[in-house]
XYZ file of C-alpha atoms in Angstrom:
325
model
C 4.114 -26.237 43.810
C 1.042 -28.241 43.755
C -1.226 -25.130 43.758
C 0.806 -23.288 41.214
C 0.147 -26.817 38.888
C -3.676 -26.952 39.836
C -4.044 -23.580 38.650
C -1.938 -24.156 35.575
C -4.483 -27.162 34.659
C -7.692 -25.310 35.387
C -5.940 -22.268 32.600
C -5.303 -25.184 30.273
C -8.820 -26.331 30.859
C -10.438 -23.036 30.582
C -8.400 -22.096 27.318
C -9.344 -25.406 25.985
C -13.189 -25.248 26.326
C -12.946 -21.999 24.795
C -11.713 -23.305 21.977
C -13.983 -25.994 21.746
C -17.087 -23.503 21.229
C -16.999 -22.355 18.092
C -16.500 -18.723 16.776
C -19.548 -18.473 16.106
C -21.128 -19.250 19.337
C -18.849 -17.028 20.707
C -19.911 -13.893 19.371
C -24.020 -14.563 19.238
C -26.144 -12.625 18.428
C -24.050 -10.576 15.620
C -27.302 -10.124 13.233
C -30.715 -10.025 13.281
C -33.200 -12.696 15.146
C -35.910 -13.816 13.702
C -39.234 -15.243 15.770
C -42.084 -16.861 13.807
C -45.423 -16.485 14.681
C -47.919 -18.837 13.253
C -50.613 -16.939 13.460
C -51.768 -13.276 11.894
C -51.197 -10.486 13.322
C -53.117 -8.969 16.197
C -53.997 -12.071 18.159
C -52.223 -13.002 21.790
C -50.050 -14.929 20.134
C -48.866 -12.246 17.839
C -48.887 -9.447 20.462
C -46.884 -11.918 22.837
C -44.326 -12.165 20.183
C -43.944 -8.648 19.553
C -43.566 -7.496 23.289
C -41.013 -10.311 24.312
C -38.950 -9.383 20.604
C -39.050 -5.750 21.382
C -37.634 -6.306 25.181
C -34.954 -8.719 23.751
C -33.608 -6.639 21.168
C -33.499 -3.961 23.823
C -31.206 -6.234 25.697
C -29.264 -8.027 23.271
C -28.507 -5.426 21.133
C -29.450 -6.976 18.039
C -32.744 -6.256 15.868
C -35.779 -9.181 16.701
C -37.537 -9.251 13.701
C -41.483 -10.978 13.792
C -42.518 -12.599 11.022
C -46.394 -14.097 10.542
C -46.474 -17.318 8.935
C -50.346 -18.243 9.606
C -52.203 -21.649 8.458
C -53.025 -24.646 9.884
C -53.363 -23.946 13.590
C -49.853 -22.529 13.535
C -48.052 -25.498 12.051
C -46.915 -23.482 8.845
C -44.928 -21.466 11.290
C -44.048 -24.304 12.961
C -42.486 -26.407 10.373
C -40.441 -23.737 8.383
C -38.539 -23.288 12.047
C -38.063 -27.023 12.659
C -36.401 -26.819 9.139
C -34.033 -23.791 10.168
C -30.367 -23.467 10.898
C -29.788 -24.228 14.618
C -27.538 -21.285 14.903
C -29.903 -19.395 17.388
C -30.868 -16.563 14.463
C -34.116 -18.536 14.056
C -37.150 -18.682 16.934
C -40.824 -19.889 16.884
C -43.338 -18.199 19.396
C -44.540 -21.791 19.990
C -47.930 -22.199 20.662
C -50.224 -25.351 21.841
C -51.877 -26.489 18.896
C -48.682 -26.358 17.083
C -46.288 -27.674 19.160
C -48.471 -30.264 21.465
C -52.255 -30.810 19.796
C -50.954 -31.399 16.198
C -49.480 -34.415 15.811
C -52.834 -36.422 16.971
C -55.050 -34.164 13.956
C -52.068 -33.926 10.981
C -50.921 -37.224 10.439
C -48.799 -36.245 7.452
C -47.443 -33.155 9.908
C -43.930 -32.613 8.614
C -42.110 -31.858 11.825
C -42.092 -33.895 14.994
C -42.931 -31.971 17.765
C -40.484 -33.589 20.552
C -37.276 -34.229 18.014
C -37.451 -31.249 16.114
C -37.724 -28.482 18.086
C -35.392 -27.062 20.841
C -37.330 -26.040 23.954
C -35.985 -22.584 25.530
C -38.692 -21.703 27.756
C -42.828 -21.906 28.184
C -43.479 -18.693 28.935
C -47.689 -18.074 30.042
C -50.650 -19.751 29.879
C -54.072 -18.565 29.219
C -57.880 -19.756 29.971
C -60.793 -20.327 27.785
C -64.018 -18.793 29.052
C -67.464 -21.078 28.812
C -69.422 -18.307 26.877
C -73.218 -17.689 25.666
C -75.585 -16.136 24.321
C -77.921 -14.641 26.845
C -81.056 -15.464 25.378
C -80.156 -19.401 26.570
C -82.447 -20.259 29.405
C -79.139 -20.579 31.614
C -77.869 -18.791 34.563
C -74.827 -21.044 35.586
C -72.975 -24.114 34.562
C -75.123 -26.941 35.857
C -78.739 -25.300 34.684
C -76.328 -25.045 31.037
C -75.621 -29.199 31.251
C -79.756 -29.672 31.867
C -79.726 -27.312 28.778
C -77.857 -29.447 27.043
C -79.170 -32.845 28.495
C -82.970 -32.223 27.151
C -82.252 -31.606 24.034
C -78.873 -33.881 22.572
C -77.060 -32.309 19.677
C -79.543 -29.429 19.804
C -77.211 -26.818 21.468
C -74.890 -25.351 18.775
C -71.324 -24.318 19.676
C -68.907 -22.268 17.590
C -65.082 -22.603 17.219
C -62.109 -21.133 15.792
C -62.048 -24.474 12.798
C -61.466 -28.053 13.427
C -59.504 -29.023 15.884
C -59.095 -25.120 17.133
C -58.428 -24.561 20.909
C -61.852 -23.867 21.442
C -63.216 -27.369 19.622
C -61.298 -29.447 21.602
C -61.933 -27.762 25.137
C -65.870 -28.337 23.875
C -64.877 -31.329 23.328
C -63.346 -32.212 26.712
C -66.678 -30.741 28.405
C -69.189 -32.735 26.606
C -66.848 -36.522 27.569
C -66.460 -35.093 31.082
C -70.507 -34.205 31.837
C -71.971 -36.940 28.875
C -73.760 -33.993 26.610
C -73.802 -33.983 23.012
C -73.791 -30.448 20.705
C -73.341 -29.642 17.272
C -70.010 -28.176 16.050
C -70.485 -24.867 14.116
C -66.495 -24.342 12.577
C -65.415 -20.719 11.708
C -61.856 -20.032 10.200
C -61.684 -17.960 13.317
C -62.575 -16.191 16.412
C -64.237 -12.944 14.352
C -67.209 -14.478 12.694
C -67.233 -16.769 15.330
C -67.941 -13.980 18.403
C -70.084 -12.133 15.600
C -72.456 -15.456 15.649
C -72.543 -15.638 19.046
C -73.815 -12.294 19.711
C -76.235 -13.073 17.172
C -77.891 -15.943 18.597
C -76.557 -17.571 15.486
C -74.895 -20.260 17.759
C -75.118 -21.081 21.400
C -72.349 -21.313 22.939
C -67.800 -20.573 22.305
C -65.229 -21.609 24.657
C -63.115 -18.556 23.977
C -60.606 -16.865 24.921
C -60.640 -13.730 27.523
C -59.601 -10.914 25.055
C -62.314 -11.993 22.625
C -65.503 -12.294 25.203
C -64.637 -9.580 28.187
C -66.014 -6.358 26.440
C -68.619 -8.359 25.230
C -69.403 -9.821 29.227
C -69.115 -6.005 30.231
C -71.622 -5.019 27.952
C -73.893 -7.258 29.232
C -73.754 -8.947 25.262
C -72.731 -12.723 26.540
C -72.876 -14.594 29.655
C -69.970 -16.418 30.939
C -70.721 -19.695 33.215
C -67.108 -20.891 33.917
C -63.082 -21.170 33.286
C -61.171 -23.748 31.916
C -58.337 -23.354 34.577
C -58.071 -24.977 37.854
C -57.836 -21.572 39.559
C -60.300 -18.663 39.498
C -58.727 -15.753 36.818
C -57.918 -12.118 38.656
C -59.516 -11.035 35.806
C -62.602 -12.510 36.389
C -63.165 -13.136 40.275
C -66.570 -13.888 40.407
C -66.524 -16.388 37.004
C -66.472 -19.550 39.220
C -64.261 -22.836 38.091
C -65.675 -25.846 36.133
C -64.727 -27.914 38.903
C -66.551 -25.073 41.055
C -69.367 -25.644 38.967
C -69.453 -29.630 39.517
C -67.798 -30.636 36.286
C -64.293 -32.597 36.707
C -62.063 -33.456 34.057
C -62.785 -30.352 31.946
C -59.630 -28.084 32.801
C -57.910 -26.856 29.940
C -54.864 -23.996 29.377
C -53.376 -22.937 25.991
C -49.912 -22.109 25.968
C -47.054 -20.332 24.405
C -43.484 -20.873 24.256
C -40.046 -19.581 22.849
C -38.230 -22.733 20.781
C -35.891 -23.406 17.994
C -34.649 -26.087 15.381
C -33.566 -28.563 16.933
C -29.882 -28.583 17.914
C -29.397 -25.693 19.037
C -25.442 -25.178 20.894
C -26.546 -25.341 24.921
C -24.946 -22.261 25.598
C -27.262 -20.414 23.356
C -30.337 -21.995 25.071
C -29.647 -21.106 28.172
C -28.357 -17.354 27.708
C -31.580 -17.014 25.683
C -33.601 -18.847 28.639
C -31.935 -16.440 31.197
C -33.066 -13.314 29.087
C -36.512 -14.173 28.492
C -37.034 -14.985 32.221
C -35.336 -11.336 33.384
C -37.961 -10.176 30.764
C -41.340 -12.129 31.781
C -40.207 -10.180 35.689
C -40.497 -7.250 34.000
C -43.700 -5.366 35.315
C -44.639 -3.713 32.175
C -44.408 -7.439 30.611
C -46.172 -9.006 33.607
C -49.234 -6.357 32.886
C -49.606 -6.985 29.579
C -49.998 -10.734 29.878
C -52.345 -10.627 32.592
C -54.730 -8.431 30.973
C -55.052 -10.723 28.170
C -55.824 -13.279 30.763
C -52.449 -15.014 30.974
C -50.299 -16.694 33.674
C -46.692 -16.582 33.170
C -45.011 -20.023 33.479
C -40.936 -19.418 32.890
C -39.082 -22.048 34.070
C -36.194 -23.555 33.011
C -35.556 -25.255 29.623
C -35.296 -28.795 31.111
C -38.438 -27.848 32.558
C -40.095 -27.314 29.705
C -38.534 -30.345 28.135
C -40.074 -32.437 30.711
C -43.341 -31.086 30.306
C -43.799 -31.863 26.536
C -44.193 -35.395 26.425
C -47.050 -35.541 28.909
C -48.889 -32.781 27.568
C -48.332 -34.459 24.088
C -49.679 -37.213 25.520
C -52.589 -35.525 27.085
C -54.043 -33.946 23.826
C -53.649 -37.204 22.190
C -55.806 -39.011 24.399
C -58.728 -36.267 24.155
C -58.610 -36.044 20.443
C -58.706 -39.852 20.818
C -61.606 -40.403 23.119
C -63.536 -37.807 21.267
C -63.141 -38.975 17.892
C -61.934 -35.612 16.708
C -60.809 -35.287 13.044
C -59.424 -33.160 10.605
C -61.981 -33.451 7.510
């Protein structure tokens, strides 16, 4: 009999954590998901959005619905998901500045980036390319930092706006080899490439899209990468640790999150779909011609990453003196 009562309890059990989820829960998705993106349309982070929606909805059955909710450096996005229902209808493509970098420039940001968000998965990183203008007199990373060295503050380099990707990895380069340049803000990557090309400014530490049919048309030079690893992309672009400069690595990253709260079972069915997808070939090509690594990972492990990258971009924004005017 004591078999016969086992399974009887473990039927008792089952029934009663059924019932413990709630209808609701139960039956997600049963209408359409909506992802964030906060940034406009047609950059990585947009196109990212819009391929991992697409692949969802083909396996969930539901519509995935982007919506572009620029400003800020993403944290207008950002902070109308933290204020969401945590009923899994609601998804930010998370990206760097919004969800790490921010709360050391905004500090009236009205979301906090660790308690108010649910992590689901990281899913790529990307580089930032040291890029300039031919016309410098320099061939190769350490010729660029006796560039920079002879003449203090009199190399010019362009960026996306205060506190942009590409301003802080500048940033991190000029504490880790001891130059100083003058920041030229744009309110984004077009006029700031445009300036490049015309000798306007010196230098951009941008991203691949944005300089490699500029480098194939022999219109910029790049010197170096901002990961620790050489990009597939770009084989022969050589490290800035290759180059002699420590301390300057640097890798944006995106990521699929929600309000906070979000039921568990939710966060990990979502987690398991969005890693099947990121295997998908079609998926892994498109990221990797934009110059992207996929991550995946488990939620936990993206949990445990956030602190200490948190921590990381505080501490550059700190030893650099950055601000938001």
């Amino acid at each position: 009999m004591a078999p016969l009562h086992a399974s009887r309890r473990q039927l008792l059990l089952a029934s009663l954590l059924t019932a413990a989820v709630p209808a609701w829960a139960q039956k997600w998705p049963d209408k359409p998901i909506r992802m964030v993106v906060g940034f406009a349309p047609g950059g990585f982070t947009d196109v990212l959005a819009r391929l991992l929606g697409q692949k969802l909805q083909e396996r969930l059955g539901q519509p995935v619905i982007v919506e572009n909710k620029p400003g800020a450096a993403g944290t207008v996005g950002a902070a109308q998901v933290a204020k969401s229902p945590a009923d899994g209808y609601t998804l930010l493509l998370g990206h760097s500045n919004s969800n790490a970098v921010a709360p050391a420039l905004y500090p009236k940001l009205p979301y906090d980036v660790l308690r108010d968000f649910t992590p689901i998965i990281r899913v790529a990183t990307t580089p930032l390319l040291l890029a300039i203008n031919p016309n410098l007199p320099a061939t190769d990373v350490k010729s660029f930092i006796a560039l920079a060295k002879s003449k203090p503050n009199g190399l010019t380099f362009a960026s996306s706006g205060p506190g942009s990707a590409q301003h802080l990895a500048a940033e991190r380069f000029m504490l880790a080899t001891g130059i100083q340049m003058t920041h030229i803000p744009y309110k984004g990557s077009g006029q700031a490439i445009v300036d490049l090309l015309s000798g306007n400014v010196d230098l951009n530490f941008e991203s691949p899209p944005n300089v490699l049919p500029h480098l194939k048309a022999g219109k910029l030079r790049v010197l170096g990468i901002t990961t620790e690893k050489r990009s597939p992309l770009m084989p022969d672009v050589p490290t800035l640790a290759e180059a002699g400069v420590s301390n300057a690595e640097m890798q944006l990253w995106f990521s699929v999150q929600g309000p906070a709260g979000m039921p568990q079972p939710i966060v990990q069915q979502l987690n398991t779909e969005f890693a099947s997808i990121l295997k998908l070939p079609e998926v892994a090509e498109k990221i990797a011609t934009q110059g992207g690594e996929i991550v995946a990972g488990s939620a936990k492990e993206f949990a445990d990453f956030l602190p200490k990258d948190v921590a990381s971009w505080a501490k550059l924004i700190k030893d650099g003196n950055i601000r938001i005017d």
